[in-house]
């Protein structure tokens, strides 16, 4: 009986020891990589533009599609660019009707649902001028992207918005 009690006690002790030794959980990797976006001018409704800077933007890659989302530091303006079928560096058009359905959206106030505050490159002015622009990607790897861009966009009221001398660079977020 003494031998069974000793074995049982040893078994309980070892079980307790193994159960109390658990591996520490690792902190999850950052889900968002940081990209910096700057422009010399971002303007709306025929008014002279002002500079734009976002230090908390991100570019998400899904397959061969890249989406840039940049909210201006301390403000409500934002820039979104969607590029499809990107496999290497090069120039990608944002013109209305482009074959890859690339598009850019400029928002005057990203906290409002008012459609007249959202300007898209597939919009058209009252004079029939079509929105557009281009993105020139100069660096592209599995982890980084760097590009320059310009945008001309129109809202539902056919008013213009524009970006001059835009640039972004940083790490990619993969989904």
Tab-separated table of N, CA and C in Angstrom:
chain	number	residue	atom	x	y	z
A	1	UNK	N	0.818	-1.179	0.000
A	1	UNK	CA	0.000	0.000	0.000
A	1	UNK	C	0.872	1.257	0.000
A	2	UNK	N	2.001	1.182	0.740
A	2	UNK	CA	2.906	2.310	0.821
A	2	UNK	C	3.503	2.608	-0.555
A	3	UNK	N	3.772	1.571	-1.342
A	3	UNK	CA	4.343	1.738	-2.668
A	3	UNK	C	3.321	2.416	-3.599
A	4	UNK	N	2.052	2.055	-3.531
A	4	UNK	CA	1.005	2.656	-4.362
A	4	UNK	C	0.824	4.124	-3.992
A	5	UNK	N	0.846	4.441	-2.707
A	5	UNK	CA	0.695	5.822	-2.250
A	5	UNK	C	1.858	6.668	-2.750
A	6	UNK	N	3.069	6.129	-2.706
A	6	UNK	CA	4.256	6.854	-3.175
A	6	UNK	C	4.163	7.103	-4.679
A	7	UNK	N	3.742	6.096	-5.428
A	7	UNK	CA	3.616	6.248	-6.887
A	7	UNK	C	2.523	7.263	-7.217
A	8	UNK	N	1.389	7.180	-6.518
A	8	UNK	CA	0.289	8.112	-6.729
A	8	UNK	C	0.709	9.545	-6.394
A	9	UNK	N	1.425	9.722	-5.300
A	9	UNK	CA	1.910	11.042	-4.901
A	9	UNK	C	2.898	11.588	-5.936
A	10	UNK	N	3.791	10.743	-6.442
A	10	UNK	CA	4.753	11.158	-7.464
A	10	UNK	C	4.025	11.552	-8.754
A	11	UNK	N	3.005	10.773	-9.117
A	11	UNK	CA	2.226	11.074	-10.316
A	11	UNK	C	1.511	12.423	-10.188
A	12	UNK	N	0.886	12.680	-9.047
A	12	UNK	CA	0.186	13.951	-8.809
A	12	UNK	C	1.172	15.113	-8.829
A	13	UNK	N	2.334	14.940	-8.231
A	13	UNK	CA	3.357	15.990	-8.202
A	13	UNK	C	3.843	16.306	-9.616
A	14	UNK	N	4.139	15.280	-10.399
A	14	UNK	CA	4.614	15.495	-11.770
A	14	UNK	C	3.523	16.126	-12.643
A	15	UNK	N	2.287	15.695	-12.473
A	15	UNK	CA	1.180	16.271	-13.239
A	15	UNK	C	1.027	17.751	-12.916
A	16	UNK	N	1.072	18.087	-11.638
A	16	UNK	CA	0.970	19.486	-11.215
A	16	UNK	C	2.125	20.302	-11.783
A	17	UNK	N	3.317	19.739	-11.752
A	17	UNK	CA	4.495	20.423	-12.278
A	17	UNK	C	4.347	20.690	-13.776
A	18	UNK	N	3.918	19.695	-14.548
A	18	UNK	CA	3.769	19.866	-15.990
A	18	UNK	C	2.657	20.855	-16.339
A	19	UNK	N	1.578	20.827	-15.597
A	19	UNK	CA	0.468	21.736	-15.875
A	19	UNK	C	0.798	23.180	-15.517
A	20	UNK	N	1.638	23.383	-14.527
A	20	UNK	CA	1.974	24.750	-14.124
A	20	UNK	C	3.045	25.372	-15.011
A	21	UNK	N	3.753	24.567	-15.766
A	21	UNK	CA	4.787	25.081	-16.665
A	21	UNK	C	4.182	25.282	-18.046
A	22	UNK	N	3.657	26.457	-18.312
A	22	UNK	CA	3.113	26.710	-19.634
A	22	UNK	C	3.932	27.800	-20.306
A	23	UNK	N	3.991	27.711	-21.592
A	23	UNK	CA	4.750	28.669	-22.378
A	23	UNK	C	4.058	30.028	-22.344
A	24	UNK	N	4.849	31.107	-22.194
A	24	UNK	CA	4.297	32.455	-22.242
A	24	UNK	C	3.767	32.723	-23.643
A	25	UNK	N	2.635	33.400	-23.723
A	25	UNK	CA	2.076	33.749	-25.018
A	25	UNK	C	2.887	34.878	-25.631
A	26	UNK	N	3.135	34.731	-26.940
A	26	UNK	CA	3.868	35.770	-27.646
A	26	UNK	C	2.907	36.882	-28.031
A	27	UNK	N	3.410	38.098	-28.017
A	27	UNK	CA	2.593	39.236	-28.439
A	27	UNK	C	2.350	39.125	-29.937
A	28	UNK	N	1.135	39.404	-30.408
A	28	UNK	CA	0.868	39.315	-31.841
A	28	UNK	C	1.660	40.366	-32.609
A	29	UNK	N	2.038	40.005	-33.833
A	29	UNK	CA	2.762	40.954	-34.677
A	29	UNK	C	1.841	42.109	-35.040
A	30	UNK	N	2.437	43.246	-35.309
A	30	UNK	CA	1.656	44.425	-35.679
A	30	UNK	C	0.851	44.139	-36.940
A	31	UNK	N	-0.422	44.469	-36.912
A	31	UNK	CA	-1.292	44.209	-38.049
A	31	UNK	C	-1.187	45.303	-39.107
A	32	UNK	N	-0.651	46.435	-38.746
A	32	UNK	CA	-0.574	47.549	-39.676
A	32	UNK	C	0.856	48.055	-39.774
A	33	UNK	N	1.336	48.150	-40.993
A	33	UNK	CA	2.657	48.700	-41.231
A	33	UNK	C	2.497	50.185	-41.556
A	34	UNK	N	3.461	50.974	-41.175
A	34	UNK	CA	3.346	52.420	-41.338
A	34	UNK	C	3.925	52.897	-42.662
A	35	UNK	N	3.184	53.790	-43.292
A	35	UNK	CA	3.592	54.427	-44.536
A	35	UNK	C	3.453	55.934	-44.323
A	36	UNK	N	4.386	56.706	-44.851
A	36	UNK	CA	4.303	58.165	-44.784
A	36	UNK	C	3.850	58.686	-46.143
A	37	UNK	N	2.866	59.595	-46.126
A	37	UNK	CA	2.331	60.189	-47.352
A	37	UNK	C	2.451	61.706	-47.235
A	38	UNK	N	2.953	62.341	-48.292
A	38	UNK	CA	3.043	63.803	-48.326
A	38	UNK	C	2.580	64.307	-49.694
A	39	UNK	N	2.073	65.534	-49.714
A	39	UNK	CA	1.782	66.215	-50.977
A	39	UNK	C	2.192	67.673	-50.810
A	40	UNK	N	2.562	68.303	-51.917
A	40	UNK	CA	2.838	69.736	-51.820
A	40	UNK	C	1.518	70.494	-51.765
A	41	UNK	N	0.495	69.985	-52.478
A	41	UNK	CA	-0.821	70.627	-52.480
A	41	UNK	C	-1.937	69.590	-52.542
A	42	UNK	N	-2.967	69.815	-51.744
A	42	UNK	CA	-4.232	69.079	-51.823
A	42	UNK	C	-5.311	70.142	-51.752
A	43	UNK	N	-6.084	70.280	-52.838
A	43	UNK	CA	-7.079	71.345	-52.897
A	43	UNK	C	-8.460	70.834	-53.240
A	44	UNK	N	-9.467	71.603	-52.854
A	44	UNK	CA	-10.864	71.254	-53.098
A	44	UNK	C	-11.631	72.463	-53.620
A	45	UNK	N	-12.554	72.233	-54.551
A	45	UNK	CA	-13.541	73.221	-55.001
A	45	UNK	C	-12.935	74.506	-55.544
A	46	UNK	N	-11.845	74.407	-56.297
A	46	UNK	CA	-11.253	75.576	-56.914
A	46	UNK	C	-10.451	76.466	-55.985
A	47	UNK	N	-10.294	76.051	-54.741
A	47	UNK	CA	-9.515	76.827	-53.774
A	47	UNK	C	-8.071	76.341	-53.830
A	48	UNK	N	-7.123	77.269	-53.683
A	48	UNK	CA	-5.719	76.870	-53.662
A	48	UNK	C	-5.503	75.805	-52.606
A	49	UNK	N	-4.696	74.837	-52.922
A	49	UNK	CA	-4.452	73.741	-51.997
A	49	UNK	C	-3.444	74.074	-50.921
A	50	UNK	N	-3.376	73.194	-49.951
A	50	UNK	CA	-2.377	73.270	-48.884
A	50	UNK	C	-1.664	71.931	-48.819
A	51	UNK	N	-0.552	71.899	-48.136
A	51	UNK	CA	0.201	70.648	-48.033
A	51	UNK	C	-0.582	69.626	-47.209
A	52	UNK	N	-0.212	68.365	-47.369
A	52	UNK	CA	-0.869	67.247	-46.696
A	52	UNK	C	0.227	66.328	-46.193
A	53	UNK	N	0.069	65.814	-44.968
A	53	UNK	CA	1.025	64.845	-44.443
A	53	UNK	C	0.289	63.837	-43.571
A	54	UNK	N	0.596	62.569	-43.802
A	54	UNK	CA	0.066	61.492	-42.975
A	54	UNK	C	1.227	60.577	-42.603
A	55	UNK	N	1.473	60.455	-41.313
A	55	UNK	CA	2.552	59.577	-40.845
A	55	UNK	C	2.006	58.251	-40.330
A	56	UNK	N	0.691	58.057	-40.426
A	56	UNK	CA	0.074	56.815	-39.948
A	56	UNK	C	-0.718	56.115	-41.042
A	57	UNK	N	-0.383	56.380	-42.286
A	57	UNK	CA	-1.063	55.740	-43.412
A	57	UNK	C	-0.641	54.283	-43.511
A	58	UNK	N	-1.363	53.519	-44.340
A	58	UNK	CA	-0.925	52.153	-44.607
A	58	UNK	C	-1.251	51.767	-46.038
A	59	UNK	N	-0.461	50.839	-46.553
A	59	UNK	CA	-0.705	50.241	-47.861
A	59	UNK	C	-0.922	48.758	-47.616
A	60	UNK	N	-2.094	48.279	-48.023
A	60	UNK	CA	-2.427	46.870	-47.853
A	60	UNK	C	-2.316	46.168	-49.198
A	61	UNK	N	-1.657	45.001	-49.196
A	61	UNK	CA	-1.498	44.206	-50.409
A	61	UNK	C	-2.359	42.958	-50.290
A	62	UNK	N	-3.213	42.746	-51.287
A	62	UNK	CA	-4.002	41.522	-51.389
A	62	UNK	C	-3.805	41.013	-52.809
A	63	UNK	N	-3.096	39.897	-52.946
A	63	UNK	CA	-2.761	39.406	-54.282
A	63	UNK	C	-1.896	40.426	-54.991
A	64	UNK	N	-2.334	40.878	-56.177
A	64	UNK	CA	-1.607	41.904	-56.933
A	64	UNK	C	-2.266	43.276	-56.822
A	65	UNK	N	-3.136	43.450	-55.817
A	65	UNK	CA	-3.809	44.733	-55.600
A	65	UNK	C	-3.238	45.427	-54.369
A	66	UNK	N	-3.081	46.740	-54.482
A	66	UNK	CA	-2.539	47.555	-53.394
A	66	UNK	C	-3.532	48.675	-53.083
A	67	UNK	N	-3.810	48.884	-51.797
A	67	UNK	CA	-4.707	49.961	-51.377
A	67	UNK	C	-3.992	50.850	-50.370
A	68	UNK	N	-3.853	52.123	-50.717
A	68	UNK	CA	-3.276	53.132	-49.828
A	68	UNK	C	-4.423	53.867	-49.149
A	69	UNK	N	-4.365	53.973	-47.822
A	69	UNK	CA	-5.322	54.778	-47.060
A	69	UNK	C	-4.506	55.715	-46.177
A	70	UNK	N	-4.682	57.026	-46.393
A	70	UNK	CA	-3.913	58.031	-45.655
A	70	UNK	C	-4.845	59.103	-45.112
A	71	UNK	N	-4.922	59.208	-43.794
A	71	UNK	CA	-5.685	60.268	-43.137
A	71	UNK	C	-4.684	61.323	-42.681
A	72	UNK	N	-4.956	62.563	-43.008
A	72	UNK	CA	-4.042	63.652	-42.673
A	72	UNK	C	-3.848	63.756	-41.165
A	73	UNK	N	-2.603	63.927	-40.750
A	73	UNK	CA	-2.288	64.090	-39.330
A	73	UNK	C	-3.063	65.280	-38.768
A	74	UNK	N	-3.855	65.049	-37.731
A	74	UNK	CA	-4.575	66.116	-37.049
A	74	UNK	C	-5.687	66.766	-37.848
A	75	UNK	N	-6.176	66.116	-38.905
A	75	UNK	CA	-7.223	66.718	-39.735
A	75	UNK	C	-8.208	65.648	-40.212
A	76	UNK	N	-9.145	66.055	-41.058
A	76	UNK	CA	-10.197	65.154	-41.529
A	76	UNK	C	-10.056	64.778	-42.998
A	77	UNK	N	-9.075	65.364	-43.698
A	77	UNK	CA	-8.896	65.044	-45.113
A	77	UNK	C	-8.206	63.690	-45.243
A	78	UNK	N	-8.561	62.953	-46.305
A	78	UNK	CA	-7.843	61.712	-46.543
A	78	UNK	C	-7.743	61.391	-48.026
A	79	UNK	N	-6.775	60.533	-48.323
A	79	UNK	CA	-6.498	60.083	-49.688
A	79	UNK	C	-6.556	58.562	-49.685
A	80	UNK	N	-7.285	58.003	-50.656
A	80	UNK	CA	-7.313	56.551	-50.847
A	80	UNK	C	-6.977	56.278	-52.304
A	81	UNK	N	-6.044	55.353	-52.533
A	81	UNK	CA	-5.672	54.956	-53.892
A	81	UNK	C	-5.742	53.435	-53.963
A	82	UNK	N	-6.424	52.919	-54.990
A	82	UNK	CA	-6.503	51.472	-55.216
A	82	UNK	C	-5.851	51.176	-56.562
A	83	UNK	N	-4.831	50.317	-56.539
A	83	UNK	CA	-4.136	49.898	-57.756
A	83	UNK	C	-4.288	48.392	-57.910
A	84	UNK	N	-4.691	47.957	-59.098
A	84	UNK	CA	-4.887	46.531	-59.367
A	84	UNK	C	-3.878	46.035	-60.392
A	85	UNK	N	-3.609	44.745	-60.368
A	85	UNK	CA	-2.698	44.083	-61.313
A	85	UNK	C	-1.298	44.683	-61.291
A	86	UNK	N	-0.789	44.947	-60.092
A	86	UNK	CA	0.565	45.481	-59.931
A	86	UNK	C	1.505	44.307	-59.676
A	87	UNK	N	2.451	44.101	-60.584
A	87	UNK	CA	3.413	43.006	-60.424
A	87	UNK	C	4.859	43.492	-60.415
A	88	UNK	N	5.064	44.766	-60.732
A	88	UNK	CA	6.421	45.327	-60.769
A	88	UNK	C	6.318	46.849	-60.682
A	89	UNK	N	7.468	47.505	-60.586
A	89	UNK	CA	7.478	48.966	-60.598
A	89	UNK	C	6.959	49.458	-61.950
A	90	UNK	N	6.535	50.716	-61.992
A	90	UNK	CA	6.040	51.269	-63.248
A	90	UNK	C	5.044	52.376	-63.012
A	91	UNK	N	4.412	52.831	-64.093
A	91	UNK	CA	3.416	53.895	-64.038
A	91	UNK	C	2.025	53.294	-64.166
A	92	UNK	N	1.135	53.685	-63.255
A	92	UNK	CA	-0.223	53.149	-63.205
A	92	UNK	C	-1.209	54.307	-63.299
A	93	UNK	N	-2.060	54.271	-64.308
A	93	UNK	CA	-2.999	55.362	-64.550
A	93	UNK	C	-4.206	55.285	-63.619
A	94	UNK	N	-4.712	56.458	-63.275
A	94	UNK	CA	-5.932	56.578	-62.475
A	94	UNK	C	-7.070	57.150	-63.320
A	95	UNK	N	-6.845	57.289	-64.637
A	95	UNK	CA	-7.838	57.877	-65.523
A	95	UNK	C	-9.112	57.046	-65.552
A	96	UNK	N	-10.240	57.718	-65.710
A	96	UNK	CA	-11.540	57.049	-65.781
A	96	UNK	C	-11.521	56.010	-66.903
A	97	UNK	N	-12.038	54.826	-66.616
A	97	UNK	CA	-12.119	53.776	-67.618
A	97	UNK	C	-10.832	53.013	-67.851
A	98	UNK	N	-9.802	53.186	-66.997
A	98	UNK	CA	-8.550	52.462	-67.214
A	98	UNK	C	-8.789	50.957	-67.090
A	99	UNK	N	-8.014	50.177	-67.824
A	99	UNK	CA	-8.218	48.730	-67.934
A	99	UNK	C	-8.142	47.996	-66.598
A	100	UNK	N	-7.344	48.494	-65.659
A	100	UNK	CA	-7.173	47.805	-64.373
A	100	UNK	C	-8.132	48.289	-63.288
A	101	UNK	N	-8.996	49.224	-63.624
A	101	UNK	CA	-9.960	49.791	-62.675
A	101	UNK	C	-9.277	50.426	-61.463
A	102	UNK	N	-8.104	51.028	-61.697
A	102	UNK	CA	-7.430	51.787	-60.642
A	102	UNK	C	-8.251	53.041	-60.367
A	103	UNK	N	-8.271	53.475	-59.118
A	103	UNK	CA	-9.069	54.650	-58.756
A	103	UNK	C	-8.470	55.323	-57.528
A	104	UNK	N	-8.694	56.620	-57.423
A	104	UNK	CA	-8.303	57.364	-56.220
A	104	UNK	C	-9.516	58.147	-55.732
A	105	UNK	N	-9.600	58.283	-54.416
A	105	UNK	CA	-10.667	59.059	-53.790
A	105	UNK	C	-10.032	60.052	-52.825
A	106	UNK	N	-10.457	61.304	-52.909
A	106	UNK	CA	-10.002	62.352	-52.000
A	106	UNK	C	-11.213	62.781	-51.180
A	107	UNK	N	-11.089	62.757	-49.872
A	107	UNK	CA	-12.194	63.163	-49.004
A	107	UNK	C	-11.851	64.456	-48.287
A	108	UNK	N	-12.759	65.404	-48.384
A	108	UNK	CA	-12.599	66.699	-47.726
A	108	UNK	C	-12.849	66.579	-46.224
A	109	UNK	N	-13.765	65.682	-45.836
A	109	UNK	CA	-14.093	65.451	-44.426
A	109	UNK	C	-14.479	63.984	-44.273
A	110	UNK	N	-13.548	63.185	-43.770
A	110	UNK	CA	-13.797	61.742	-43.681
A	110	UNK	C	-14.750	61.354	-42.555
A	111	UNK	N	-15.263	62.324	-41.811
A	111	UNK	CA	-16.235	62.019	-40.757
A	111	UNK	C	-17.667	62.246	-41.237
A	112	UNK	N	-17.825	62.723	-42.467
A	112	UNK	CA	-19.150	63.042	-42.994
A	112	UNK	C	-19.563	62.050	-44.079
A	113	UNK	N	-20.849	61.745	-44.132
A	113	UNK	CA	-21.392	60.867	-45.172
A	113	UNK	C	-21.849	61.664	-46.397
A	114	UNK	N	-21.663	62.970	-46.392
A	114	UNK	CA	-22.072	63.837	-47.494
A	114	UNK	C	-21.263	63.491	-48.747
A	115	UNK	N	-21.942	63.020	-49.789
A	115	UNK	CA	-21.272	62.585	-51.020
A	115	UNK	C	-20.533	63.717	-51.727
A	116	UNK	N	-20.932	64.955	-51.503
A	116	UNK	CA	-20.247	66.070	-52.168
A	116	UNK	C	-18.884	66.359	-51.552
A	117	UNK	N	-18.544	65.685	-50.460
A	117	UNK	CA	-17.230	65.854	-49.832
A	117	UNK	C	-16.247	64.767	-50.270
A	118	UNK	N	-16.699	63.882	-51.163
A	118	UNK	CA	-15.880	62.780	-51.674
A	118	UNK	C	-15.665	62.977	-53.173
A	119	UNK	N	-14.394	63.017	-53.585
A	119	UNK	CA	-14.013	63.292	-54.964
A	119	UNK	C	-13.291	62.068	-55.517
A	120	UNK	N	-13.682	61.610	-56.729
A	120	UNK	CA	-13.099	60.393	-57.299
A	120	UNK	C	-12.516	60.668	-58.679
A	121	UNK	N	-11.497	59.890	-59.019
A	121	UNK	CA	-10.857	60.066	-60.322
A	121	UNK	C	-11.744	59.598	-61.467
A	122	UNK	N	-12.810	58.872	-61.186
A	122	UNK	CA	-13.718	58.488	-62.267
A	122	UNK	C	-14.863	59.494	-62.428
A	123	UNK	N	-14.746	60.650	-61.761
A	123	UNK	CA	-15.746	61.710	-61.881
A	123	UNK	C	-15.484	62.601	-63.080
A	124	UNK	N	-16.470	63.450	-63.389
A	124	UNK	CA	-16.392	64.345	-64.542
A	124	UNK	C	-16.858	65.736	-64.116
A	125	UNK	N	-16.192	66.780	-64.640
A	125	UNK	CA	-16.575	68.167	-64.322
A	125	UNK	C	-17.799	68.582	-65.139
A	126	UNK	N	-18.355	69.745	-64.822
A	126	UNK	CA	-19.495	70.270	-65.588
A	126	UNK	C	-19.103	70.552	-67.037
A	127	UNK	N	-17.830	70.842	-67.289
A	127	UNK	CA	-17.347	71.104	-68.649
A	127	UNK	C	-16.968	69.820	-69.386
A	128	UNK	N	-17.152	68.659	-68.731
A	128	UNK	CA	-16.832	67.389	-69.370
A	128	UNK	C	-15.397	66.924	-69.175
A	129	UNK	N	-14.628	67.633	-68.342
A	129	UNK	CA	-13.251	67.219	-68.057
A	129	UNK	C	-13.299	65.972	-67.178
A	130	UNK	N	-12.553	64.966	-67.572
A	130	UNK	CA	-12.559	63.684	-66.865
A	130	UNK	C	-11.440	63.660	-65.832
A	131	UNK	N	-11.734	63.100	-64.664
A	131	UNK	CA	-10.723	62.954	-63.617
A	131	UNK	C	-9.639	61.977	-64.031
A	132	UNK	N	-8.577	61.924	-63.252
A	132	UNK	CA	-7.492	61.004	-63.566
A	132	UNK	C	-6.276	61.251	-62.708
A	133	UNK	N	-5.151	60.855	-63.240
A	133	UNK	CA	-3.891	60.988	-62.526
A	133	UNK	C	-3.037	59.771	-62.784
A	134	UNK	N	-1.951	59.666	-62.042
A	134	UNK	CA	-1.101	58.485	-62.169
A	134	UNK	C	-0.296	58.277	-60.896
A	135	UNK	N	0.136	57.030	-60.734
A	135	UNK	CA	1.008	56.633	-59.633
A	135	UNK	C	2.237	56.006	-60.271
A	136	UNK	N	3.411	56.500	-59.908
A	136	UNK	CA	4.662	55.945	-60.425
A	136	UNK	C	5.355	55.231	-59.275
A	137	UNK	N	5.326	53.900	-59.309
A	137	UNK	CA	5.970	53.097	-58.264
A	137	UNK	C	7.427	52.904	-58.647
A	138	UNK	N	8.334	53.392	-57.801
A	138	UNK	CA	9.768	53.301	-58.078
A	138	UNK	C	10.449	52.205	-57.267
A	139	UNK	N	9.807	51.748	-56.195
A	139	UNK	CA	10.364	50.679	-55.364
A	139	UNK	C	9.213	49.779	-54.935
A	140	UNK	N	9.391	48.475	-55.154
A	140	UNK	CA	8.352	47.515	-54.787
A	140	UNK	C	9.011	46.192	-54.436
A	141	UNK	N	8.771	45.745	-53.213
A	141	UNK	CA	9.269	44.440	-52.778
A	141	UNK	C	8.157	43.758	-51.987
A	142	UNK	N	8.448	42.603	-51.433
A	142	UNK	CA	7.454	41.900	-50.618
A	142	UNK	C	7.122	42.662	-49.345
A	143	UNK	N	7.993	43.584	-48.946
A	143	UNK	CA	7.796	44.275	-47.668
A	143	UNK	C	7.701	45.793	-47.769
A	144	UNK	N	8.112	46.388	-48.899
A	144	UNK	CA	8.154	47.850	-48.997
A	144	UNK	C	7.592	48.361	-50.316
A	145	UNK	N	7.171	49.628	-50.282
A	145	UNK	CA	6.691	50.302	-51.490
A	145	UNK	C	7.085	51.778	-51.421
A	146	UNK	N	7.362	52.343	-52.590
A	146	UNK	CA	7.683	53.768	-52.687
A	146	UNK	C	7.132	54.275	-54.017
A	147	UNK	N	6.428	55.422	-53.974
A	147	UNK	CA	5.813	55.927	-55.202
A	147	UNK	C	5.585	57.430	-55.137
A	148	UNK	N	5.378	58.014	-56.326
A	148	UNK	CA	4.965	59.415	-56.467
A	148	UNK	C	3.636	59.408	-57.221
A	149	UNK	N	2.804	60.437	-56.983
A	149	UNK	CA	1.500	60.452	-57.642
A	149	UNK	C	0.945	61.863	-57.792
A	150	UNK	N	-0.007	61.996	-58.734
A	150	UNK	CA	-0.830	63.201	-58.832
A	150	UNK	C	-2.252	62.752	-59.128
A	151	UNK	N	-3.215	63.571	-58.707
A	151	UNK	CA	-4.625	63.195	-58.835
A	151	UNK	C	-5.456	64.421	-59.214
A	152	UNK	N	-6.411	64.209	-60.121
A	152	UNK	CA	-7.477	65.176	-60.397
A	152	UNK	C	-8.772	64.395	-60.247
A	153	UNK	N	-9.668	64.879	-59.368
A	153	UNK	CA	-10.892	64.139	-59.068
A	153	UNK	C	-12.087	65.089	-58.992
A	154	UNK	N	-13.273	64.521	-59.183
A	154	UNK	CA	-14.499	65.317	-59.145
A	154	UNK	C	-15.525	64.661	-58.229
A	155	UNK	N	-16.351	65.504	-57.590
A	155	UNK	CA	-17.397	64.982	-56.711
A	155	UNK	C	-18.726	64.879	-57.468
A	156	UNK	N	-19.788	64.497	-56.752
A	156	UNK	CA	-21.098	64.333	-57.389
A	156	UNK	C	-21.687	65.663	-57.873
A	157	UNK	N	-21.205	66.782	-57.328
A	157	UNK	CA	-21.640	68.112	-57.780
A	157	UNK	C	-20.740	68.636	-58.904
A	158	UNK	N	-19.824	67.768	-59.378
A	158	UNK	CA	-18.898	68.063	-60.481
A	158	UNK	C	-17.852	69.124	-60.141
A	159	UNK	N	-17.544	69.257	-58.845
A	159	UNK	CA	-16.487	70.168	-58.401
A	159	UNK	C	-15.169	69.397	-58.313
A	160	UNK	N	-14.061	70.142	-58.501
A	160	UNK	CA	-12.739	69.522	-58.612
A	160	UNK	C	-11.975	69.471	-57.291
A	161	UNK	N	-11.170	68.426	-57.174
A	161	UNK	CA	-10.157	68.306	-56.126
A	161	UNK	C	-8.881	67.847	-56.814
A	162	UNK	N	-7.739	68.173	-56.227
A	162	UNK	CA	-6.480	67.793	-56.864
A	162	UNK	C	-5.383	67.540	-55.837
A	163	UNK	N	-4.403	66.764	-56.264
A	163	UNK	CA	-3.170	66.535	-55.498
A	163	UNK	C	-2.008	66.810	-56.432
A	164	UNK	N	-1.049	67.602	-55.960
A	164	UNK	CA	0.194	67.835	-56.696
A	164	UNK	C	1.361	67.314	-55.877
A	165	UNK	N	2.328	66.737	-56.569
A	165	UNK	CA	3.568	66.252	-55.956
A	165	UNK	C	3.318	65.335	-54.760
A	166	UNK	N	2.474	64.342	-54.950
A	166	UNK	CA	2.225	63.367	-53.895
A	166	UNK	C	3.313	62.309	-53.866
A	167	UNK	N	3.583	61.786	-52.682
A	167	UNK	CA	4.579	60.723	-52.530
A	167	UNK	C	4.216	59.873	-51.321
A	168	UNK	N	4.530	58.571	-51.416
A	168	UNK	CA	4.390	57.711	-50.247
A	168	UNK	C	5.488	56.666	-50.243
A	169	UNK	N	5.868	56.258	-49.037
A	169	UNK	CA	6.877	55.215	-48.885
A	169	UNK	C	6.727	54.570	-47.518
A	170	UNK	N	7.036	53.281	-47.468
A	170	UNK	CA	6.972	52.572	-46.198
A	170	UNK	C	6.777	51.085	-46.372
A	171	UNK	N	6.403	50.444	-45.280
A	171	UNK	CA	6.224	48.994	-45.220
A	171	UNK	C	4.819	48.607	-45.661
A	172	UNK	N	4.703	47.428	-46.250
A	172	UNK	CA	3.416	46.907	-46.698
A	172	UNK	C	2.733	46.108	-45.609
A	173	UNK	N	1.395	46.123	-45.625
A	173	UNK	CA	0.581	45.244	-44.800
A	173	UNK	C	0.018	44.196	-45.744
A	174	UNK	N	0.263	42.915	-45.459
A	174	UNK	CA	-0.239	41.851	-46.332
A	174	UNK	C	-1.476	41.219	-45.720
A	175	UNK	N	-2.468	40.985	-46.554
A	175	UNK	CA	-3.679	40.268	-46.131
A	175	UNK	C	-3.872	39.042	-46.973
